Amino acid sequence: MEQTLLSKGQQPFVLQNANATAPITTYLDEDVTFRYYPAEEPKLTCKLLWDSVSFPVRTGQRVGELLIASSDGSYQRHVELKSQKDVQVVWWKRISGIFSEWTPMQMLAALAFIAVLTVGFTLRGRR
């Protein structure tokens, strides 16, 4: 006997991420089926494992997997979950990511440079 456990296409599994402009929706490339003898129908478990994604996420990029296994260990299958659409990082996280790698001296130098430019443009405008 063959049973379809999950149909290909859009899936209900959604990854929420505070750094993303939208939730990451998922899909499967193919149906997930399971063959067994009717008298031996095993109990199956399904575990969802999200990947550690970095942005931007592209359509078709792997974002996680489903681990389907029988309780007796006779069946095990890994199924890739893929992103259904492109997802970008929110703009303020992108900017803060740039500055998070700066040392305090680099930050101080950048602020001093901005202050000098501001004073220079202000004085130049008064002439």
Coordinates of N, CA, C and O in Angstrom, one line a residue, residues 20-105:
A20 N 13.7 39.6 9.2 CA 13.1 39.5 7.8 C 12.0 40.5 7.5 O 11.3 40.9 8.4
T21 N 11.9 40.9 6.3 CA 10.8 41.8 5.8 C 9.5 41.0 5.8 O 8.4 41.7 5.7
A22 N 9.5 39.7 5.7 CA 8.3 38.9 5.7 C 8.6 37.5 6.2 O 9.7 37.1 6.3
P23 N 7.5 36.8 6.6 CA 7.8 35.4 7.0 C 8.3 34.6 5.9 O 8.0 34.8 4.7
I24 N 9.1 33.5 6.2 CA 9.6 32.6 5.1 C 8.6 31.5 5.0 O 8.5 30.7 5.9
T25 N 7.9 31.5 3.9 CA 6.9 30.4 3.6 C 7.7 29.3 2.8 O 8.7 29.6 2.1
T26 N 7.1 28.1 2.9 CA 7.9 26.9 2.4 C 7.1 26.1 1.4 O 5.9 26.2 1.3
Y27 N 7.8 25.3 0.6 CA 7.2 24.4 -0.3 C 8.1 23.1 -0.4 O 9.3 23.1 0.0
L28 N 7.5 22.1 -1.0 CA 8.2 20.8 -1.3 C 8.3 20.6 -2.8 O 7.3 20.9 -3.5
D29 N 9.4 20.1 -3.3 CA 9.6 19.8 -4.7 C 8.8 18.6 -5.2 O 8.4 18.6 -6.4
E30 N 8.6 17.7 -4.3 CA 7.9 16.5 -4.7 C 7.0 15.9 -3.6 O 7.1 16.3 -2.4
D31 N 6.1 15.0 -3.9 CA 5.3 14.4 -2.9 C 6.1 13.5 -2.0 O 7.1 12.9 -2.5
V32 N 5.8 13.4 -0.8 CA 6.4 12.5 0.1 C 5.5 11.3 0.3 O 4.4 11.5 0.9
T33 N 5.9 10.1 -0.1 CA 5.1 8.9 -0.1 C 5.7 7.9 0.8 O 6.9 7.9 1.1
F34 N 4.9 7.0 1.3 CA 5.4 5.9 2.1 C 4.7 4.6 1.7 O 3.5 4.5 1.6
R35 N 5.5 3.6 1.5 CA 5.0 2.2 1.1 C 5.1 1.3 2.3 O 6.1 1.2 2.9
Y36 N 4.0 0.5 2.4 CA 4.0 -0.5 3.5 C 3.0 -1.5 3.2 O 2.1 -1.4 2.4
Y37 N 3.1 -2.6 3.9 CA 2.0 -3.7 3.9 C 0.9 -3.3 4.8 O 1.2 -2.9 5.9
P38 N -0.3 -3.4 4.4 CA -1.5 -3.0 5.2 C -1.4 -3.6 6.7 O -1.8 -2.9 7.6
A39 N -1.0 -4.8 6.8 CA -1.0 -5.4 8.1 C 0.2 -4.9 9.0 O 0.2 -5.1 10.2
E40 N 1.1 -4.1 8.4 CA 2.3 -3.6 9.1 C 2.3 -2.1 9.2 O 3.4 -1.6 9.3
E41 N 1.2 -1.4 9.1 CA 1.3 0.0 9.1 C 1.9 0.6 10.3 O 1.4 0.5 11.4
P42 N 3.1 1.1 10.2 CA 3.9 1.6 11.3 C 3.4 3.0 11.7 O 2.8 3.7 11.0
K43 N 3.7 3.4 13.0 CA 3.5 4.7 13.4 C 4.7 5.6 13.0 O 5.8 5.2 13.2
L44 N 4.4 6.8 12.4 CA 5.4 7.7 11.9 C 5.4 8.9 12.7 O 4.4 9.4 13.2
T45 N 6.6 9.5 12.9 CA 6.8 10.8 13.5 C 7.4 11.7 12.5 O 8.2 11.3 11.6
C46 N 7.2 13.0 12.6 CA 7.7 14.0 11.7 C 8.3 15.1 12.6 O 7.6 15.7 13.5
K47 N 9.6 15.4 12.3 CA 10.3 16.4 13.1 C 10.7 17.5 12.1 O 11.3 17.3 11.1
L48 N 10.4 18.8 12.5 CA 10.8 19.9 11.6 C 12.1 20.5 12.2 O 12.1 20.9 13.4
L49 N 13.1 20.7 11.3 CA 14.4 21.2 11.7 C 14.6 22.4 10.8 O 14.8 22.2 9.6
W50 N 14.7 23.6 11.3 CA 15.0 24.8 10.6 C 16.5 25.0 10.4 O 17.2 24.7 11.3
D51 N 16.9 25.4 9.2 CA 18.3 25.8 9.0 C 18.5 27.2 9.6 O 17.6 27.9 9.8
S52 N 19.8 27.5 9.9 CA 20.2 28.8 10.3 C 20.3 29.6 9.0 O 21.3 29.5 8.3
V53 N 19.3 30.4 8.6 CA 19.4 31.1 7.4 C 20.0 32.5 7.5 O 20.0 33.1 8.5
S54 N 20.7 32.9 6.4 CA 21.2 34.2 6.3 C 20.5 34.9 5.2 O 20.1 34.3 4.2
F55 N 20.4 36.2 5.3 CA 19.6 37.0 4.3 C 20.5 37.6 3.3 O 21.7 37.9 3.6
P56 N 20.0 37.8 2.1 CA 18.6 37.6 1.7 C 18.4 36.1 1.4 O 19.3 35.4 1.1
V57 N 17.2 35.6 1.6 CA 16.8 34.3 1.3 C 16.2 34.3 -0.1 O 15.4 35.2 -0.4
R58 N 16.6 33.4 -1.0 CA 16.1 33.4 -2.4 C 15.1 32.3 -2.6 O 15.1 31.3 -1.8
T59 N 14.2 32.5 -3.5 CA 13.2 31.5 -3.9 C 13.9 30.2 -4.2 O 14.9 30.2 -5.0
G60 N 13.5 29.1 -3.6 CA 14.1 27.8 -3.9 C 15.2 27.4 -3.0 O 15.7 26.3 -3.0
Q61 N 15.6 28.4 -2.1 CA 16.7 28.1 -1.2 C 16.3 27.2 -0.1 O 15.2 27.3 0.4
R62 N 17.1 26.2 0.3 CA 16.7 25.3 1.4 C 16.7 26.1 2.7 O 17.6 26.9 3.0
V63 N 15.6 26.0 3.5 CA 15.5 26.7 4.7 C 15.3 25.8 5.9 O 15.2 26.2 7.0
G64 N 15.1 24.5 5.6 CA 14.9 23.5 6.7 C 14.7 22.1 6.1 O 14.8 21.9 4.9
E65 N 14.4 21.2 7.0 CA 14.1 19.8 6.5 C 13.1 19.2 7.5 O 12.9 19.6 8.7
L66 N 12.4 18.2 7.0 CA 11.5 17.4 7.7 C 12.1 16.0 7.9 O 12.6 15.5 6.9
L67 N 12.2 15.5 9.1 CA 12.7 14.2 9.3 C 11.5 13.3 9.7 O 10.9 13.5 10.7
I68 N 11.2 12.4 8.8 CA 10.1 11.5 9.0 C 10.7 10.1 9.3 O 11.6 9.6 8.6
A69 N 10.2 9.5 10.4 CA 10.8 8.2 10.8 C 9.7 7.4 11.4 O 8.7 7.9 12.0
S70 N 9.9 6.1 11.3 CA 9.0 5.1 11.9 C 9.5 4.8 13.3 O 10.7 5.0 13.6
S71 N 8.6 4.5 14.2 CA 8.9 4.3 15.6 C 9.9 3.1 15.8 O 10.7 3.1 16.7
D72 N 9.8 2.1 14.9 CA 10.8 1.0 15.0 C 12.1 1.2 14.3 O 13.0 0.3 14.3
G73 N 12.2 2.3 13.6 CA 13.5 2.7 13.0 C 13.7 2.1 11.6 O 14.7 2.3 11.0
S74 N 12.7 1.4 11.1 CA 12.8 0.7 9.8 C 12.6 1.7 8.6 O 13.0 1.4 7.5
Y75 N 12.1 2.9 8.9 CA 11.9 3.9 7.8 C 12.4 5.2 8.3 O 12.1 5.6 9.4
Q76 N 13.2 5.9 7.5 CA 13.6 7.2 7.8 C 13.9 8.0 6.5 O 14.5 7.5 5.6
R77 N 13.3 9.2 6.5 CA 13.5 10.0 5.3 C 13.7 11.5 5.7 O 13.0 12.0 6.5
H78 N 14.6 12.1 5.0 CA 14.9 13.6 5.1 C 14.3 14.3 3.9 O 14.5 13.9 2.8
V79 N 13.5 15.3 4.1 CA 12.8 16.0 3.0 C 13.2 17.5 3.2 O 12.9 18.1 4.2
E80 N 13.7 18.1 2.1 CA 14.1 19.5 2.1 C 12.9 20.4 2.0 O 12.0 20.2 1.2
L81 N 12.9 21.4 2.9 CA 11.9 22.5 2.8 C 12.6 23.7 2.1 O 13.7 24.0 2.5
K82 N 11.9 24.3 1.1 CA 12.5 25.4 0.4 C 11.7 26.6 0.5 O 10.5 26.5 0.7
S83 N 12.3 27.8 0.4 CA 11.6 29.0 0.5 C 10.8 29.3 -0.8 O 11.2 29.1 -1.9
Q84 N 9.5 29.7 -0.5 CA 8.6 29.9 -1.6 C 8.8 31.2 -2.3 O 8.4 31.4 -3.5
K85 N 9.5 32.2 -1.7 CA 9.7 33.5 -2.3 C 11.0 34.1 -1.7 O 11.5 33.7 -0.7
D86 N 11.5 35.1 -2.4 CA 12.6 35.9 -1.9 C 12.2 36.7 -0.6 O 11.1 37.2 -0.5
V87 N 13.1 36.7 0.4 CA 12.8 37.4 1.6 C 14.1 38.2 1.9 O 15.2 37.6 2.0
Q88 N 14.0 39.5 2.2 CA 15.1 40.4 2.4 C 15.2 40.6 3.9 O 14.3 40.4 4.7
V89 N 16.3 41.2 4.3 CA 16.5 41.6 5.7 C 16.0 43.0 5.8 O 16.0 43.8 4.9
V90 N 15.4 43.4 7.0 CA 14.9 44.7 7.2 C 16.1 45.7 7.2 O 17.2 45.4 7.6
W91 N 15.9 46.9 6.6 CA 17.0 47.8 6.3 C 17.8 48.2 7.6 O 19.0 48.3 7.5
W92 N 17.1 48.4 8.7 CA 17.8 48.9 9.9 C 18.7 47.7 10.5 O 19.7 48.0 11.1
K93 N 18.3 46.5 10.2 CA 19.2 45.4 10.6 C 20.4 45.3 9.7 O 21.5 44.9 10.2
R94 N 20.2 45.6 8.5 CA 21.4 45.6 7.5 C 22.4 46.6 7.9 O 23.6 46.4 8.0
I95 N 21.9 47.8 8.3 CA 22.8 48.9 8.7 C 23.5 48.6 10.0 O 24.7 48.7 10.2
S96 N 22.7 48.1 11.0 CA 23.3 47.8 12.3 C 24.3 46.6 12.2 O 25.3 46.6 12.9
G97 N 24.1 45.7 11.2 CA 25.0 44.6 11.0 C 26.4 45.1 10.5 O 27.4 44.6 10.9
I98 N 26.4 46.2 9.7 CA 27.6 46.8 9.3 C 28.4 47.4 10.4 O 29.6 47.2 10.6
F99 N 27.7 48.2 11.3 CA 28.4 48.9 12.4 C 28.7 48.0 13.6 O 29.5 48.3 14.4
S100 N 28.0 46.8 13.7 CA 28.3 45.9 14.8 C 29.7 45.3 14.8 O 30.2 44.9 15.8
E101 N 30.3 45.4 13.6 CA 31.7 44.8 13.5 C 32.8 45.9 13.8 O 34.0 45.5 13.8
W102 N 32.4 47.1 13.9 CA 33.3 48.2 14.2 C 33.8 48.2 15.6 O 33.1 48.0 16.5
T103 N 35.1 48.6 15.8 CA 35.6 48.7 17.1 C 35.2 50.1 17.6 O 34.8 51.0 16.8
P104 N 35.3 50.4 18.9 CA 35.0 51.7 19.5 C 35.8 52.8 18.8 O 35.3 53.9 18.6
M105 N 37.1 52.6 18.5 CA 37.9 53.6 17.9 C 37.5 53.9 16.5 O 37.5 55.1 16.1

